């Protein structure tokens, strides 16, 4: 892929669309649970409903990632996803029975859940071959997430949780406008034809497979926290504004993390895997602190660690996926990587987390998360040792042109 236009206005639109996409998603991710509680759902029911998102993403992420690679037009695919999301969010809030809510959520999440991975692919497509770095664009997403979270709390307090869809729709519509203004991209003659056979052979790379499996384990407590943190804050006596403050703290310093990693992190596979071991250790510390929290303010302040843990894992994971996956399959690779953070782990985090929260309390849920993070420390530490000692020699997928095979084997 190559850019047809790399002028400054197009790059500004790319930053702003990230700001509004992430701002849109924090409204739904951070406050939708409050609406569900207001209409009478229990924690187990909320957990099972929110688990629909990762379950659907198991199919939606590969589907949209494959077509993003196949059509070589991520911009068009992303606009289709945003249109479907914009229409279906209103069905979610108009549903008046549990069965209707579940059906509406399945359709909604089919379009919404792959949006982050395809946004990452969009950034990588437009900055490919330029001096620009991924972090300088992704940090705008963190700004959108943080600033929208802190501003949305008072707004939702005034409008009521049933009006979340209005704020959501306005933000998403603005994001779509900025994506629409981006220049088109075209497929070069040297690009490989994307096939399902070639995509399936990515899983012959044992290091990539272990990276995904360990990512699932580390992300289970993270998805449980995303689902139930707002309810935990209310249980400790907090308010909707405290929830917004906690979400703000969770992302406000991600900007600094991305800038520091852009500047100092070496793009070598063994270095990046070592970073994941360190981040997993910080995750374990975070869940231990959450289990010991005694007030809503404590929970909000602990979310500052989210900037380093999730922000660091997200950034390093995107870079590792670029190195593990050959260029023609990057949209699919990013979809698979995102799936490790929002697919199977999300189903387990939602269902098991809701069951633990309901029957044993949030403290047990977070202590279990700490143990899973420690497994991640051990797994990534072992990967780092092997890569540092023996180097990285992947098996090359079939059906790649010579230049793609060379790029894949020399990273």
mmCIF file of C-alpha atoms in Angstrom:
data_model
loop_
_atom_site.group_PDB
_atom_site.id
_atom_site.type_symbol
_atom_site.label_atom_id
_atom_site.label_comp_id
_atom_site.label_asym_id
_atom_site.label_seq_id
_atom_site.Cartn_x
_atom_site.Cartn_y
_atom_site.Cartn_z
ATOM 1 C CA UNK A 1 0.000 0.000 0.000
ATOM 2 C CA UNK A 2 1.140 3.541 -0.607
ATOM 3 C CA UNK A 3 -0.332 6.882 0.228
ATOM 4 C CA UNK A 4 -1.806 8.954 -2.599
ATOM 5 C CA UNK A 5 -1.443 12.054 -0.466
ATOM 6 C CA UNK A 6 0.714 12.600 2.594
ATOM 7 C CA UNK A 7 0.119 16.281 3.160
ATOM 8 C CA UNK A 8 -0.378 17.760 6.615
ATOM 9 C CA UNK A 9 -4.191 18.179 6.421
ATOM 10 C CA UNK A 10 -4.639 14.442 5.812
ATOM 11 C CA UNK A 11 -2.452 13.611 8.807
ATOM 12 C CA UNK A 12 -4.417 16.043 10.950
ATOM 13 C CA UNK A 13 -7.647 14.309 9.916
ATOM 14 C CA UNK A 14 -6.083 10.973 10.893
ATOM 15 C CA UNK A 15 -5.281 12.299 14.366
ATOM 16 C CA UNK A 16 -8.733 13.823 14.852
ATOM 17 C CA UNK A 17 -10.597 10.717 13.693
ATOM 18 C CA UNK A 18 -8.638 8.737 16.314
ATOM 19 C CA UNK A 19 -9.588 11.299 18.952
ATOM 20 C CA UNK A 20 -13.299 10.984 18.218
ATOM 21 C CA UNK A 21 -13.353 7.196 17.655
ATOM 22 C CA UNK A 22 -11.787 6.552 21.049
ATOM 23 C CA UNK A 23 -13.930 9.254 22.632
ATOM 24 C CA UNK A 24 -16.997 7.512 21.222
ATOM 25 C CA UNK A 25 -16.003 4.124 22.561
ATOM 26 C CA UNK A 26 -15.275 5.296 26.111
ATOM 27 C CA UNK A 27 -18.855 6.560 26.354
ATOM 28 C CA UNK A 28 -20.162 3.071 25.664
ATOM 29 C CA UNK A 29 -17.437 1.118 27.485
ATOM 30 C CA UNK A 30 -17.411 3.255 30.618
ATOM 31 C CA UNK A 31 -21.076 4.129 31.138
ATOM 32 C CA UNK A 32 -23.273 1.515 29.426
ATOM 33 C CA UNK A 33 -23.048 -0.749 32.496
ATOM 34 C CA UNK A 34 -24.689 1.998 34.553
ATOM 35 C CA UNK A 35 -27.637 2.031 32.138
ATOM 36 C CA UNK A 36 -27.972 -1.752 32.420
ATOM 37 C CA UNK A 37 -27.955 -1.536 36.206
ATOM 38 C CA UNK A 38 -30.558 1.239 36.087
ATOM 39 C CA UNK A 39 -32.953 -0.981 34.102
ATOM 40 C CA UNK A 40 -32.660 -3.737 36.691
ATOM 41 C CA UNK A 41 -29.936 -6.124 35.502
ATOM 42 C CA UNK A 42 -27.828 -8.034 38.044
ATOM 43 C CA UNK A 43 -24.018 -8.192 37.885
ATOM 44 C CA UNK A 44 -24.127 -11.686 36.372
ATOM 45 C CA UNK A 45 -26.626 -10.521 33.734
ATOM 46 C CA UNK A 46 -24.486 -7.455 32.979
ATOM 47 C CA UNK A 47 -21.375 -9.615 32.730
ATOM 48 C CA UNK A 48 -23.049 -12.073 30.364
ATOM 49 C CA UNK A 49 -24.389 -9.235 28.210
ATOM 50 C CA UNK A 50 -21.011 -7.495 28.016
ATOM 51 C CA UNK A 51 -19.416 -10.875 27.188
ATOM 52 C CA UNK A 52 -21.345 -10.768 23.907
ATOM 53 C CA UNK A 53 -18.814 -8.207 22.641
ATOM 54 C CA UNK A 54 -15.717 -10.421 22.889
ATOM 55 C CA UNK A 55 -17.664 -13.478 21.695
ATOM 56 C CA UNK A 56 -18.855 -11.666 18.570
ATOM 57 C CA UNK A 57 -15.377 -10.183 18.062
ATOM 58 C CA UNK A 58 -13.984 -13.717 17.667
ATOM 59 C CA UNK A 59 -15.783 -13.789 14.304
ATOM 60 C CA UNK A 60 -16.033 -10.066 13.520
ATOM 61 C CA UNK A 61 -12.333 -9.172 13.878
ATOM 62 C CA UNK A 62 -11.055 -11.797 11.396
ATOM 63 C CA UNK A 63 -13.987 -11.055 9.033
ATOM 64 C CA UNK A 64 -13.364 -7.307 8.783
ATOM 65 C CA UNK A 65 -9.578 -7.726 8.941
ATOM 66 C CA UNK A 66 -9.656 -10.181 6.033
ATOM 67 C CA UNK A 67 -11.782 -7.868 3.899
ATOM 68 C CA UNK A 68 -9.585 -4.911 4.797
ATOM 69 C CA UNK A 69 -6.607 -6.840 3.398
ATOM 70 C CA UNK A 70 -8.569 -8.352 0.509
ATOM 71 C CA UNK A 71 -9.988 -5.063 -0.798
ATOM 72 C CA UNK A 72 -6.855 -3.070 0.105
ATOM 73 C CA UNK A 73 -9.207 -0.281 1.217
ATOM 74 C CA UNK A 74 -9.270 -0.093 5.022
ATOM 75 C CA UNK A 75 -10.823 3.372 4.890
ATOM 76 C CA UNK A 76 -13.945 2.129 3.078
ATOM 77 C CA UNK A 77 -14.253 -0.938 5.328
ATOM 78 C CA UNK A 78 -13.963 1.235 8.446
ATOM 79 C CA UNK A 79 -16.662 3.607 7.192
ATOM 80 C CA UNK A 80 -18.980 0.627 6.626
ATOM 81 C CA UNK A 81 -18.359 -0.541 10.177
ATOM 82 C CA UNK A 82 -19.043 2.935 11.579
ATOM 83 C CA UNK A 83 -22.295 3.237 9.629
ATOM 84 C CA UNK A 84 -23.545 -0.075 10.994
ATOM 85 C CA UNK A 85 -22.518 0.902 14.533
ATOM 86 C CA UNK A 86 -24.267 4.272 14.259
ATOM 87 C CA UNK A 87 -27.550 2.703 13.152
ATOM 88 C CA UNK A 88 -27.573 -0.220 15.567
ATOM 89 C CA UNK A 89 -26.746 1.689 18.764
ATOM 90 C CA UNK A 90 -30.263 3.167 18.699
ATOM 91 C CA UNK A 91 -31.809 -0.312 18.493
ATOM 92 C CA UNK A 92 -29.853 -1.266 21.624
ATOM 93 C CA UNK A 93 -31.382 1.537 23.685
ATOM 94 C CA UNK A 94 -34.869 1.076 22.204
ATOM 95 C CA UNK A 95 -35.013 -2.633 23.052
ATOM 96 C CA UNK A 96 -37.521 -3.264 25.852
ATOM 97 C CA UNK A 97 -36.911 -6.958 26.634
ATOM 98 C CA UNK A 98 -33.746 -8.875 27.537
ATOM 99 C CA UNK A 99 -34.058 -10.995 24.386
ATOM 100 C CA UNK A 100 -34.264 -7.895 22.191
ATOM 101 C CA UNK A 101 -31.278 -6.296 23.970
ATOM 102 C CA UNK A 102 -29.178 -9.425 23.431
ATOM 103 C CA UNK A 103 -30.076 -9.606 19.732
ATOM 104 C CA UNK A 104 -29.422 -5.898 19.199
ATOM 105 C CA UNK A 105 -26.079 -6.159 20.998
ATOM 106 C CA UNK A 106 -24.932 -9.072 18.827
ATOM 107 C CA UNK A 107 -25.528 -7.034 15.665
ATOM 108 C CA UNK A 108 -24.073 -3.872 17.211
ATOM 109 C CA UNK A 109 -20.859 -5.577 18.313
ATOM 110 C CA UNK A 110 -20.349 -7.215 14.911
ATOM 111 C CA UNK A 111 -19.699 -3.742 13.506
ATOM 112 C CA UNK A 112 -18.218 -2.051 16.582
ATOM 113 C CA UNK A 113 -15.702 -4.470 18.129
ATOM 114 C CA UNK A 114 -13.180 -4.577 15.218
ATOM 115 C CA UNK A 115 -13.051 -0.777 15.025
ATOM 116 C CA UNK A 116 -9.911 -0.418 17.149
ATOM 117 C CA UNK A 117 -7.868 -2.964 15.180
ATOM 118 C CA UNK A 118 -8.888 -1.474 11.839
ATOM 119 C CA UNK A 119 -8.113 2.027 13.101
ATOM 120 C CA UNK A 120 -4.606 0.808 13.971
ATOM 121 C CA UNK A 121 -4.267 -0.662 10.481
ATOM 122 C CA UNK A 122 -5.451 2.643 8.996
ATOM 123 C CA UNK A 123 -2.721 4.525 10.865
ATOM 124 C CA UNK A 124 -0.051 2.021 9.800
ATOM 125 C CA UNK A 125 -1.210 2.295 6.181
ATOM 126 C CA UNK A 126 -1.002 6.080 6.038
ATOM 127 C CA UNK A 127 2.341 6.423 7.823
ATOM 128 C CA UNK A 128 4.013 3.571 5.927
ATOM 129 C CA UNK A 129 7.137 4.919 4.254
ATOM 130 C CA UNK A 130 7.032 8.249 6.100
ATOM 131 C CA UNK A 131 8.999 9.632 9.043
ATOM 132 C CA UNK A 132 5.888 9.533 11.230
ATOM 133 C CA UNK A 133 5.565 7.023 14.083
ATOM 134 C CA UNK A 134 2.550 5.075 15.268
ATOM 135 C CA UNK A 135 2.567 6.474 18.798
ATOM 136 C CA UNK A 136 2.242 10.103 17.700
ATOM 137 C CA UNK A 137 -1.118 9.237 16.096
ATOM 138 C CA UNK A 138 -2.376 6.701 18.639
ATOM 139 C CA UNK A 139 -1.864 9.186 21.493
ATOM 140 C CA UNK A 140 -4.740 11.222 20.020
ATOM 141 C CA UNK A 141 -6.954 8.241 20.751
ATOM 142 C CA UNK A 142 -5.816 8.308 24.373
ATOM 143 C CA UNK A 143 -6.575 12.031 24.557
ATOM 144 C CA UNK A 144 -10.050 11.417 23.141
ATOM 145 C CA UNK A 145 -10.629 8.600 25.628
ATOM 146 C CA UNK A 146 -9.429 10.628 28.649
ATOM 147 C CA UNK A 147 -11.040 13.990 27.876
ATOM 148 C CA UNK A 148 -14.360 12.479 26.795
ATOM 149 C CA UNK A 149 -14.500 10.336 29.939
ATOM 150 C CA UNK A 150 -14.032 13.309 32.273
ATOM 151 C CA UNK A 151 -16.519 15.445 30.316
ATOM 152 C CA UNK A 152 -19.137 12.741 29.789
ATOM 153 C CA UNK A 153 -19.770 12.054 33.498
ATOM 154 C CA UNK A 154 -21.570 15.359 34.254
ATOM 155 C CA UNK A 155 -23.332 15.302 30.862
ATOM 156 C CA UNK A 156 -24.733 11.814 31.431
ATOM 157 C CA UNK A 157 -25.706 12.804 34.971
ATOM 158 C CA UNK A 158 -27.839 15.595 33.468
ATOM 159 C CA UNK A 159 -29.260 13.653 30.516
ATOM 160 C CA UNK A 160 -29.693 10.301 32.263
ATOM 161 C CA UNK A 161 -28.057 6.984 31.359
ATOM 162 C CA UNK A 162 -30.819 6.282 28.815
ATOM 163 C CA UNK A 163 -29.526 9.142 26.627
ATOM 164 C CA UNK A 164 -26.017 7.743 26.222
ATOM 165 C CA UNK A 165 -26.839 6.839 22.613
ATOM 166 C CA UNK A 166 -27.246 10.529 21.691
ATOM 167 C CA UNK A 167 -23.775 11.501 22.896
ATOM 168 C CA UNK A 168 -22.347 8.326 21.332
ATOM 169 C CA UNK A 169 -23.921 9.043 17.930
ATOM 170 C CA UNK A 170 -22.696 12.640 17.763
ATOM 171 C CA UNK A 171 -19.103 11.639 18.520
ATOM 172 C CA UNK A 172 -19.118 8.759 16.033
ATOM 173 C CA UNK A 173 -20.610 10.917 13.281
ATOM 174 C CA UNK A 174 -17.830 13.485 13.712
ATOM 175 C CA UNK A 175 -15.221 10.700 13.574
ATOM 176 C CA UNK A 176 -16.739 9.423 10.297
ATOM 177 C CA UNK A 177 -16.469 12.907 8.777
ATOM 178 C CA UNK A 178 -12.726 13.032 9.473
ATOM 179 C CA UNK A 179 -12.197 9.534 8.039
ATOM 180 C CA UNK A 180 -14.173 10.501 4.939
ATOM 181 C CA UNK A 181 -11.798 13.452 4.361
ATOM 182 C CA UNK A 182 -8.729 11.192 4.319
ATOM 183 C CA UNK A 183 -7.186 10.632 0.877
ATOM 184 C CA UNK A 184 -7.596 7.248 -0.759
ATOM 185 C CA UNK A 185 -4.909 4.588 -0.871
ATOM 186 C CA UNK A 186 -4.186 2.197 -3.679
ATOM 187 C CA UNK A 187 -2.665 -1.231 -4.005
ATOM 188 C CA UNK A 188 0.784 -1.368 -5.558
ATOM 189 C CA UNK A 189 1.727 -3.952 -8.158
ATOM 190 C CA UNK A 190 4.099 -5.605 -5.703
ATOM 191 C CA UNK A 191 1.425 -6.362 -3.103
ATOM 192 C CA UNK A 192 0.536 -9.975 -2.472
ATOM 193 C CA UNK A 193 -2.925 -11.361 -3.060
ATOM 194 C CA UNK A 194 -4.447 -12.171 0.321
ATOM 195 C CA UNK A 195 -5.826 -15.702 0.654
ATOM 196 C CA UNK A 196 -7.287 -17.684 3.527
ATOM 197 C CA UNK A 197 -4.566 -20.299 3.052
ATOM 198 C CA UNK A 198 -1.820 -17.727 3.430
ATOM 199 C CA UNK A 199 -3.546 -16.198 6.464
ATOM 200 C CA UNK A 200 -3.913 -19.586 8.182
ATOM 201 C CA UNK A 201 -0.170 -20.204 7.834
ATOM 202 C CA UNK A 202 0.545 -17.293 10.174
ATOM 203 C CA UNK A 203 -0.267 -19.739 12.964
ATOM 204 C CA UNK A 204 2.723 -21.878 11.993
ATOM 205 C CA UNK A 205 4.803 -19.180 13.710
ATOM 206 C CA UNK A 206 5.082 -20.600 17.242
ATOM 207 C CA UNK A 207 6.261 -17.319 18.739
ATOM 208 C CA UNK A 208 3.245 -15.479 17.310
ATOM 209 C CA UNK A 209 0.921 -18.180 18.668
ATOM 210 C CA UNK A 210 2.431 -17.951 22.160
ATOM 211 C CA UNK A 211 2.261 -14.168 21.992
ATOM 212 C CA UNK A 212 -1.497 -14.452 21.321
ATOM 213 C CA UNK A 213 -2.122 -17.140 23.977
ATOM 214 C CA UNK A 214 -0.269 -15.264 26.717
ATOM 215 C CA UNK A 215 -2.008 -12.062 25.650
ATOM 216 C CA UNK A 216 -5.359 -13.770 26.237
ATOM 217 C CA UNK A 217 -4.378 -14.774 29.780
ATOM 218 C CA UNK A 218 -3.042 -11.337 30.684
ATOM 219 C CA UNK A 219 -6.090 -9.606 29.236
ATOM 220 C CA UNK A 220 -8.750 -11.638 31.092
ATOM 221 C CA UNK A 221 -8.479 -9.541 34.299
ATOM 222 C CA UNK A 222 -8.162 -6.372 32.219
ATOM 223 C CA UNK A 223 -11.480 -7.026 30.452
ATOM 224 C CA UNK A 224 -13.090 -7.950 33.790
ATOM 225 C CA UNK A 225 -11.870 -4.648 35.204
ATOM 226 C CA UNK A 226 -13.212 -2.714 32.204
ATOM 227 C CA UNK A 227 -16.599 -4.363 32.688
ATOM 228 C CA UNK A 228 -16.970 -4.059 36.447
ATOM 229 C CA UNK A 229 -14.793 -1.162 37.610
ATOM 230 C CA UNK A 230 -17.679 1.317 37.409
ATOM 231 C CA UNK A 231 -19.901 -0.998 39.472
ATOM 232 C CA UNK A 232 -17.062 -1.533 41.972
ATOM 233 C CA UNK A 233 -16.767 2.249 42.399
ATOM 234 C CA UNK A 234 -20.516 2.580 43.044
ATOM 235 C CA UNK A 235 -20.376 -0.332 45.495
ATOM 236 C CA UNK A 236 -17.677 1.518 47.457
ATOM 237 C CA UNK A 237 -19.873 4.645 47.601
ATOM 238 C CA UNK A 238 -18.695 6.522 44.508
ATOM 239 C CA UNK A 239 -20.719 8.421 41.886
ATOM 240 C CA UNK A 240 -20.931 8.642 38.092
ATOM 241 C CA UNK A 241 -18.454 11.512 38.199
ATOM 242 C CA UNK A 242 -16.012 9.320 40.135
ATOM 243 C CA UNK A 243 -16.365 6.729 37.366
ATOM 244 C CA UNK A 244 -15.515 9.410 34.795
ATOM 245 C CA UNK A 245 -12.525 10.498 36.896
ATOM 246 C CA UNK A 246 -11.266 6.906 37.100
ATOM 247 C CA UNK A 247 -11.504 6.486 33.322
ATOM 248 C CA UNK A 248 -9.750 9.838 32.868
ATOM 249 C CA UNK A 249 -6.879 8.722 35.120
ATOM 250 C CA UNK A 250 -6.676 5.424 33.236
ATOM 251 C CA UNK A 251 -5.720 7.095 29.961
ATOM 252 C CA UNK A 252 -4.497 10.657 30.544
ATOM 253 C CA UNK A 253 -0.814 9.667 30.774
ATOM 254 C CA UNK A 254 -0.962 7.188 27.890
ATOM 255 C CA UNK A 255 0.092 10.153 25.745
ATOM 256 C CA UNK A 256 3.385 10.352 27.645
ATOM 257 C CA UNK A 257 3.864 6.578 27.446
ATOM 258 C CA UNK A 258 3.414 6.559 23.659
ATOM 259 C CA UNK A 259 5.827 9.482 23.177
ATOM 260 C CA UNK A 260 8.477 7.865 25.398
ATOM 261 C CA UNK A 261 8.143 4.490 23.655
ATOM 262 C CA UNK A 262 8.274 6.161 20.233
ATOM 263 C CA UNK A 263 11.488 7.862 21.264
ATOM 264 C CA UNK A 264 13.396 5.189 23.152
ATOM 265 C CA UNK A 265 11.997 1.688 22.499
ATOM 266 C CA UNK A 266 14.104 -0.476 20.181
ATOM 267 C CA UNK A 267 12.135 -2.315 17.465
ATOM 268 C CA UNK A 268 13.784 -5.673 18.159
ATOM 269 C CA UNK A 269 11.635 -8.694 18.868
ATOM 270 C CA UNK A 270 13.474 -9.922 21.979
ATOM 271 C CA UNK A 271 13.439 -6.407 23.474
ATOM 272 C CA UNK A 272 9.705 -6.039 22.855
ATOM 273 C CA UNK A 273 8.918 -9.451 24.367
ATOM 274 C CA UNK A 274 10.997 -8.518 27.419
ATOM 275 C CA UNK A 275 8.903 -5.365 27.761
ATOM 276 C CA UNK A 276 5.738 -7.499 27.827
ATOM 277 C CA UNK A 277 7.156 -9.496 30.756
ATOM 278 C CA UNK A 278 7.720 -6.256 32.682
ATOM 279 C CA UNK A 279 4.261 -4.933 31.788
ATOM 280 C CA UNK A 280 2.666 -8.209 32.939
ATOM 281 C CA UNK A 281 4.419 -7.782 36.300
ATOM 282 C CA UNK A 282 2.942 -4.275 36.597
ATOM 283 C CA UNK A 283 -0.473 -5.739 35.773
ATOM 284 C CA UNK A 284 -0.073 -8.143 38.717
ATOM 285 C CA UNK A 285 0.736 -5.199 41.001
ATOM 286 C CA UNK A 286 -2.284 -3.281 39.699
ATOM 287 C CA UNK A 287 -4.741 -6.100 40.432
ATOM 288 C CA UNK A 288 -3.261 -6.600 43.914
ATOM 289 C CA UNK A 289 -3.825 -2.905 44.677
ATOM 290 C CA UNK A 290 -7.383 -3.085 43.321
ATOM 291 C CA UNK A 291 -8.126 -6.032 45.601
ATOM 292 C CA UNK A 292 -6.920 -4.023 48.609
ATOM 293 C CA UNK A 293 -8.747 -0.757 47.688
ATOM 294 C CA UNK A 294 -11.073 0.550 50.392
ATOM 295 C CA UNK A 295 -12.616 3.669 48.795
ATOM 296 C CA UNK A 296 -13.742 4.856 45.331
ATOM 297 C CA UNK A 297 -10.920 7.418 45.326
ATOM 298 C CA UNK A 298 -8.380 4.613 45.785
ATOM 299 C CA UNK A 299 -9.849 2.768 42.783
ATOM 300 C CA UNK A 300 -9.714 5.941 40.676
ATOM 301 C CA UNK A 301 -6.066 6.622 41.580
ATOM 302 C CA UNK A 302 -5.001 3.019 40.928
ATOM 303 C CA UNK A 303 -6.250 3.463 37.352
ATOM 304 C CA UNK A 304 -3.167 5.612 36.739
ATOM 305 C CA UNK A 305 -1.346 2.294 36.338
ATOM 306 C CA UNK A 306 -3.569 1.573 33.329
ATOM 307 C CA UNK A 307 -1.527 4.100 31.351
ATOM 308 C CA UNK A 308 1.623 2.018 31.812
ATOM 309 C CA UNK A 309 0.074 -1.460 31.772
ATOM 310 C CA UNK A 310 -2.516 -1.369 29.005
ATOM 311 C CA UNK A 311 -0.809 1.537 27.207
ATOM 312 C CA UNK A 312 2.534 -0.267 27.238
ATOM 313 C CA UNK A 313 1.095 -3.651 26.266
ATOM 314 C CA UNK A 314 -1.009 -2.142 23.507
ATOM 315 C CA UNK A 315 1.890 -0.219 21.945
ATOM 316 C CA UNK A 316 4.403 -3.058 22.208
ATOM 317 C CA UNK A 317 1.837 -5.567 20.935
ATOM 318 C CA UNK A 318 1.121 -3.509 17.813
ATOM 319 C CA UNK A 319 4.855 -3.296 17.072
ATOM 320 C CA UNK A 320 5.350 -7.035 17.652
ATOM 321 C CA UNK A 321 2.441 -7.881 15.369
ATOM 322 C CA UNK A 322 4.051 -5.798 12.619
ATOM 323 C CA UNK A 323 7.263 -7.818 13.040
ATOM 324 C CA UNK A 324 5.606 -11.225 13.364
ATOM 325 C CA UNK A 325 3.184 -10.785 10.418
ATOM 326 C CA UNK A 326 4.186 -10.129 6.771
ATOM 327 C CA UNK A 327 3.039 -6.828 5.325
ATOM 328 C CA UNK A 328 0.156 -8.045 3.094
ATOM 329 C CA UNK A 329 -1.544 -9.576 6.146
ATOM 330 C CA UNK A 330 -1.138 -6.691 8.591
ATOM 331 C CA UNK A 331 -4.832 -5.787 8.873
ATOM 332 C CA UNK A 332 -5.601 -9.434 9.632
ATOM 333 C CA UNK A 333 -2.662 -9.613 12.032
ATOM 334 C CA UNK A 334 -3.871 -6.543 13.919
ATOM 335 C CA UNK A 335 -7.361 -8.069 14.018
ATOM 336 C CA UNK A 336 -5.971 -11.280 15.537
ATOM 337 C CA UNK A 337 -3.921 -9.274 18.041
ATOM 338 C CA UNK A 338 -6.966 -7.222 19.056
ATOM 339 C CA UNK A 339 -8.908 -10.480 19.309
ATOM 340 C CA UNK A 340 -6.454 -11.657 21.964
ATOM 341 C CA UNK A 341 -7.460 -8.629 24.025
ATOM 342 C CA UNK A 342 -11.190 -8.604 23.355
ATOM 343 C CA UNK A 343 -12.198 -12.075 22.156
ATOM 344 C CA UNK A 344 -11.932 -15.257 24.210
ATOM 345 C CA UNK A 345 -10.435 -13.318 27.114
ATOM 346 C CA UNK A 346 -13.386 -10.949 27.056
ATOM 347 C CA UNK A 347 -15.889 -13.805 27.214
ATOM 348 C CA UNK A 348 -14.064 -15.333 30.178
ATOM 349 C CA UNK A 349 -13.543 -11.936 31.834
ATOM 350 C CA UNK A 350 -17.213 -11.015 31.486
ATOM 351 C CA UNK A 351 -18.755 -14.322 32.533
ATOM 352 C CA UNK A 352 -16.246 -15.508 35.136
ATOM 353 C CA UNK A 353 -15.673 -11.975 36.412
ATOM 354 C CA UNK A 354 -19.416 -11.406 36.850
ATOM 355 C CA UNK A 355 -19.805 -14.744 38.625
ATOM 356 C CA UNK A 356 -16.906 -14.013 40.998
ATOM 357 C CA UNK A 357 -18.081 -10.451 41.649
ATOM 358 C CA UNK A 358 -21.632 -11.607 42.374
ATOM 359 C CA UNK A 359 -20.728 -14.573 44.602
ATOM 360 C CA UNK A 360 -17.334 -13.787 46.171
ATOM 361 C CA UNK A 361 -16.838 -10.044 45.735
ATOM 362 C CA UNK A 362 -14.555 -7.848 43.658
ATOM 363 C CA UNK A 363 -11.519 -8.636 45.831
ATOM 364 C CA UNK A 364 -11.537 -12.306 44.791
ATOM 365 C CA UNK A 365 -11.976 -11.307 41.148
ATOM 366 C CA UNK A 366 -8.920 -9.045 41.268
ATOM 367 C CA UNK A 367 -6.737 -11.527 43.171
ATOM 368 C CA UNK A 368 -7.482 -14.149 40.511
ATOM 369 C CA UNK A 369 -6.476 -11.584 37.896
ATOM 370 C CA UNK A 370 -3.174 -11.072 39.709
ATOM 371 C CA UNK A 371 -2.378 -14.792 39.419
ATOM 372 C CA UNK A 372 -3.134 -14.786 35.675
ATOM 373 C CA UNK A 373 -0.820 -11.798 35.203
ATOM 374 C CA UNK A 374 1.972 -13.679 37.013
ATOM 375 C CA UNK A 375 1.546 -16.541 34.526
ATOM 376 C CA UNK A 376 2.052 -13.927 31.801
ATOM 377 C CA UNK A 377 5.279 -12.765 33.486
ATOM 378 C CA UNK A 378 6.632 -16.317 33.472
ATOM 379 C CA UNK A 379 5.544 -17.006 29.866
ATOM 380 C CA UNK A 380 6.916 -13.814 28.350
ATOM 381 C CA UNK A 381 10.085 -14.178 30.430
ATOM 382 C CA UNK A 382 10.639 -17.638 28.937
ATOM 383 C CA UNK A 383 9.999 -16.304 25.422
ATOM 384 C CA UNK A 384 12.503 -13.497 26.012
ATOM 385 C CA UNK A 385 15.147 -15.961 27.200
ATOM 386 C CA UNK A 386 14.775 -18.148 24.103
ATOM 387 C CA UNK A 387 14.719 -15.217 21.683
ATOM 388 C CA UNK A 388 17.735 -13.587 23.350
ATOM 389 C CA UNK A 389 19.709 -16.832 23.301
ATOM 390 C CA UNK A 390 18.710 -18.316 19.931
ATOM 391 C CA UNK A 391 17.420 -15.353 17.907
ATOM 392 C CA UNK A 392 14.266 -15.232 15.802
ATOM 393 C CA UNK A 393 13.892 -17.446 12.723
ATOM 394 C CA UNK A 394 10.226 -17.682 11.667
ATOM 395 C CA UNK A 395 8.804 -20.088 9.138
ATOM 396 C CA UNK A 396 7.746 -18.048 6.111
ATOM 397 C CA UNK A 397 4.124 -18.323 4.942
ATOM 398 C CA UNK A 398 3.534 -19.583 1.400
ATOM 399 C CA UNK A 399 2.103 -17.438 -1.389
ATOM 400 C CA UNK A 400 4.139 -14.317 -0.611
ATOM 401 C CA UNK A 401 6.114 -12.434 -3.254
ATOM 402 C CA UNK A 402 9.903 -12.409 -2.887
ATOM 403 C CA UNK A 403 10.041 -8.868 -1.472
ATOM 404 C CA UNK A 404 7.419 -9.660 1.164
ATOM 405 C CA UNK A 405 9.278 -12.837 2.195
ATOM 406 C CA UNK A 406 12.504 -10.863 2.504
ATOM 407 C CA UNK A 407 10.861 -8.239 4.718
ATOM 408 C CA UNK A 408 9.243 -10.919 6.874
ATOM 409 C CA UNK A 409 12.413 -12.928 7.409
ATOM 410 C CA UNK A 410 14.793 -10.060 8.199
ATOM 411 C CA UNK A 411 12.852 -8.147 10.868
#
